XYZ file of C-alpha atoms in Angstrom:
258
model
C 70.877 -12.313 4.542
C 69.342 -15.781 4.798
C 69.706 -17.598 1.490
C 67.980 -20.756 0.350
C 70.609 -21.485 -2.301
C 74.147 -20.144 -2.402
C 76.851 -21.237 -4.821
C 80.371 -19.856 -4.807
C 82.843 -20.411 -7.656
C 81.351 -23.753 -8.645
C 83.369 -25.377 -11.433
C 83.108 -28.772 -13.085
C 85.455 -30.461 -15.506
C 84.691 -33.609 -17.477
C 88.169 -34.584 -18.536
C 89.532 -31.630 -20.481
C 86.072 -30.138 -21.021
C 85.101 -27.294 -18.693
C 81.334 -27.701 -18.206
C 80.942 -25.090 -15.474
C 83.220 -22.158 -14.763
C 83.123 -20.525 -11.298
C 79.338 -20.227 -10.999
C 78.260 -17.909 -8.187
C 74.575 -17.337 -7.446
C 72.477 -16.390 -4.413
C 68.765 -17.208 -4.216
C 66.493 -15.882 -1.486
C 63.618 -17.802 0.137
C 60.263 -17.519 -1.582
C 61.709 -16.788 -5.008
C 61.914 -18.546 -8.370
C 65.307 -18.264 -10.037
C 65.757 -19.150 -13.697
C 68.779 -20.433 -15.600
C 68.743 -20.010 -19.367
C 71.245 -20.538 -22.142
C 72.012 -22.695 -25.178
C 72.347 -26.470 -25.000
C 75.599 -27.374 -23.288
C 75.759 -24.088 -21.376
C 76.021 -25.849 -17.996
C 72.437 -25.627 -16.745
C 71.932 -29.337 -16.016
C 75.391 -29.624 -14.471
C 74.655 -26.676 -12.181
C 71.379 -28.159 -10.940
C 72.858 -31.642 -10.520
C 75.674 -30.233 -8.380
C 73.178 -28.293 -6.243
C 71.166 -31.504 -5.839
C 74.252 -33.321 -4.578
C 74.294 -35.753 -7.494
C 77.568 -34.542 -8.983
C 80.734 -33.544 -7.136
C 82.088 -30.185 -8.332
C 85.723 -29.966 -9.346
C 86.047 -26.838 -7.220
C 83.900 -24.334 -5.368
C 81.126 -24.914 -2.877
C 77.360 -24.707 -2.538
C 74.987 -24.448 0.398
C 71.252 -25.075 0.540
C 69.395 -23.805 3.596
C 72.747 -23.253 5.263
C 73.846 -26.862 4.765
C 76.844 -27.691 2.620
C 75.923 -29.588 -0.525
C 77.824 -32.791 -1.128
C 76.908 -36.210 -2.505
C 75.258 -38.348 0.174
C 74.404 -35.512 2.570
C 71.346 -37.046 4.236
C 70.431 -33.826 6.020
C 69.424 -32.360 2.670
C 67.462 -35.306 1.271
C 64.156 -34.294 2.826
C 64.699 -30.603 2.078
C 65.449 -30.769 -1.660
C 63.458 -31.983 -4.641
C 65.175 -32.580 -7.991
C 63.867 -33.439 -11.439
C 65.753 -33.741 -14.729
C 65.128 -35.699 -17.939
C 68.875 -36.447 -17.916
C 68.477 -38.779 -14.920
C 66.194 -41.671 -15.962
C 64.062 -44.001 -13.828
C 64.212 -47.749 -13.359
C 61.799 -48.443 -16.173
C 60.905 -51.973 -15.040
C 58.825 -50.506 -12.198
C 55.392 -48.921 -12.494
C 54.829 -45.225 -12.042
C 52.857 -45.891 -8.867
C 55.652 -48.052 -7.434
C 58.288 -45.413 -8.123
C 56.267 -42.527 -6.709
C 55.181 -44.457 -3.607
C 58.714 -45.691 -2.947
C 60.017 -42.146 -3.287
C 57.578 -40.935 -0.647
C 58.463 -43.759 1.740
C 62.204 -43.164 1.257
C 61.648 -39.578 2.380
C 60.159 -40.867 5.612
C 56.511 -40.082 4.939
C 53.876 -42.161 6.695
C 52.214 -44.754 4.408
C 48.858 -42.981 4.671
C 50.439 -39.672 3.678
C 52.191 -41.345 0.762
C 48.892 -42.767 -0.444
C 47.114 -39.416 -0.266
C 49.908 -37.389 -1.829
C 50.418 -39.960 -4.580
C 46.747 -39.736 -5.485
C 46.855 -35.928 -5.528
C 49.965 -35.772 -7.718
C 48.745 -38.384 -10.182
C 45.504 -36.437 -10.560
C 47.260 -33.090 -10.988
C 49.574 -34.446 -13.674
C 46.986 -36.643 -15.446
C 48.859 -39.874 -14.732
C 46.084 -41.778 -12.990
C 45.321 -44.049 -15.924
C 49.012 -44.867 -16.391
C 49.876 -45.328 -12.712
C 50.071 -49.121 -12.944
C 51.900 -49.200 -16.257
C 55.627 -49.856 -16.404
C 57.682 -46.724 -16.947
C 59.224 -48.278 -20.058
C 55.763 -47.809 -21.616
C 55.672 -44.095 -20.756
C 56.153 -41.332 -23.304
C 58.796 -38.658 -22.687
C 56.148 -36.302 -21.348
C 54.762 -38.923 -18.974
C 58.243 -39.692 -17.638
C 58.806 -36.008 -16.976
C 55.475 -35.749 -15.156
C 56.466 -38.697 -12.980
C 59.794 -37.025 -12.227
C 58.003 -33.859 -11.178
C 55.703 -35.866 -8.927
C 58.709 -37.524 -7.263
C 60.323 -34.119 -6.713
C 57.144 -32.740 -5.133
C 55.855 -35.627 -3.004
C 57.821 -34.749 0.152
C 57.007 -31.005 -0.073
C 60.680 -29.936 -0.201
C 61.839 -26.480 0.843
C 63.971 -26.144 -2.295
C 63.000 -27.425 -5.758
C 65.634 -27.879 -8.475
C 63.938 -28.415 -11.828
C 65.781 -29.041 -15.085
C 63.572 -28.302 -18.125
C 60.321 -29.011 -16.220
C 58.022 -28.017 -19.111
C 59.469 -30.172 -21.904
C 56.891 -32.570 -23.303
C 54.055 -31.319 -21.091
C 50.611 -30.657 -22.545
C 49.068 -27.187 -22.002
C 46.871 -28.384 -19.117
C 49.843 -29.810 -17.228
C 51.913 -26.675 -17.885
C 49.107 -24.509 -16.485
C 48.768 -26.668 -13.372
C 52.523 -26.791 -12.831
C 52.850 -23.010 -13.160
C 50.086 -22.557 -10.571
C 51.782 -25.083 -8.298
C 55.136 -23.287 -8.597
C 53.562 -19.972 -7.672
C 51.927 -21.588 -4.650
C 55.279 -23.069 -3.590
C 57.045 -19.703 -3.849
C 54.191 -17.915 -2.057
C 54.644 -20.321 0.865
C 58.248 -19.147 1.294
C 59.901 -22.050 -0.485
C 62.407 -21.709 -3.287
C 62.652 -22.929 -6.875
C 65.644 -22.926 -9.199
C 64.738 -23.993 -12.726
C 66.238 -24.164 -16.173
C 64.172 -23.804 -19.315
C 64.334 -22.916 -22.995
C 60.803 -21.497 -22.799
C 61.443 -17.774 -22.489
C 57.752 -16.900 -22.044
C 57.344 -19.241 -19.075
C 60.609 -18.085 -17.509
C 59.416 -14.493 -17.727
C 56.051 -15.414 -16.209
C 57.598 -17.188 -13.249
C 61.023 -15.799 -12.404
C 62.078 -12.618 -10.682
C 65.758 -13.203 -11.424
C 67.360 -15.017 -14.321
C 70.956 -16.047 -14.939
C 72.287 -16.470 -18.485
C 74.809 -19.297 -18.833
C 77.034 -19.585 -21.890
C 79.827 -22.135 -22.302
C 79.752 -22.842 -18.582
C 80.015 -19.210 -17.479
C 77.350 -17.052 -15.868
C 77.456 -14.128 -18.268
C 74.727 -11.954 -16.788
C 71.909 -11.839 -14.243
C 68.642 -10.067 -15.012
C 65.967 -8.757 -12.680
C 62.461 -9.249 -14.069
C 59.461 -7.277 -12.847
C 56.636 -9.753 -12.247
C 53.135 -8.343 -12.068
C 50.570 -9.752 -9.663
C 48.948 -11.888 -12.365
C 52.325 -13.484 -13.046
C 52.911 -11.800 -16.410
C 56.266 -10.147 -16.854
C 56.240 -6.403 -17.172
C 58.895 -6.848 -19.865
C 56.630 -8.904 -22.104
C 56.757 -7.689 -25.694
C 54.194 -7.426 -28.439
C 53.184 -10.680 -30.145
C 55.633 -11.693 -32.838
C 58.548 -9.707 -31.425
C 61.396 -10.850 -29.201
C 60.703 -10.702 -25.490
C 62.989 -8.612 -23.311
C 64.566 -11.758 -21.913
C 65.134 -13.317 -25.329
C 66.663 -10.088 -26.648
C 69.153 -10.042 -23.766
C 69.957 -13.730 -24.336
C 70.892 -13.103 -27.982
C 72.875 -10.034 -26.938
C 74.927 -12.205 -24.590
C 75.407 -15.422 -26.572
C 75.060 -14.040 -30.094
C 72.051 -14.054 -32.409
C 71.658 -17.467 -34.071
C 72.591 -17.601 -37.722
C 69.589 -18.150 -39.957
C 70.224 -20.567 -42.811
C 67.856 -20.435 -45.727
C 66.827 -23.712 -47.313
C 66.870 -23.001 -51.008
C 65.012 -26.200 -51.779
C 61.875 -25.240 -49.831
């Protein structure tokens, strides 16, 4: 089987802390794979290792048949990565960062100009393009990160919390863009706390807890993109119910002073 993303026994220690414990996943071309779990479960670490930004303590990963390792130039043009945990140089403008990113990926200047315009329009960043990133809100910084991940049309997208801070219009456009990417045979691996969006987009979901992949779930996605497991309004979704089953239902603390 040809796999876009394959990880085998990936582990990562930060000192004595085990952040990731023998993660093994296999993602086929043309699919969207979701990683969910509480804060600190290992989602960002997993994606950063797959992007070649962090060296695993043990295990190995391959993207498009190429071994992932920091500095592997063969993968640079094939992978797009976005995470709020990896900030920009905020003394540059959004336009400068996005254009430079396109040029670094080897795009022709005319292509960079056209794609930059398209991405700024899609993500409603046109008016802020010439502002310094230090003036950007959290949502604007995330939009810029998404634009940088998309500008070279990578075959594999690794997106850490791509919906955080986005307005409804941008979420809608990004969801449509993700579906288009998957329909073209490319692959997306994303992490998110938004269960509804994960169910709308992903066919398979892995639940991480304390660095360990506890369970994988197959989701039936209907043609309109709505999960067949979607529950009635006000109730837990199928995916959320399984999450609490795996990691434990959060304790509810009543505030007596309210």
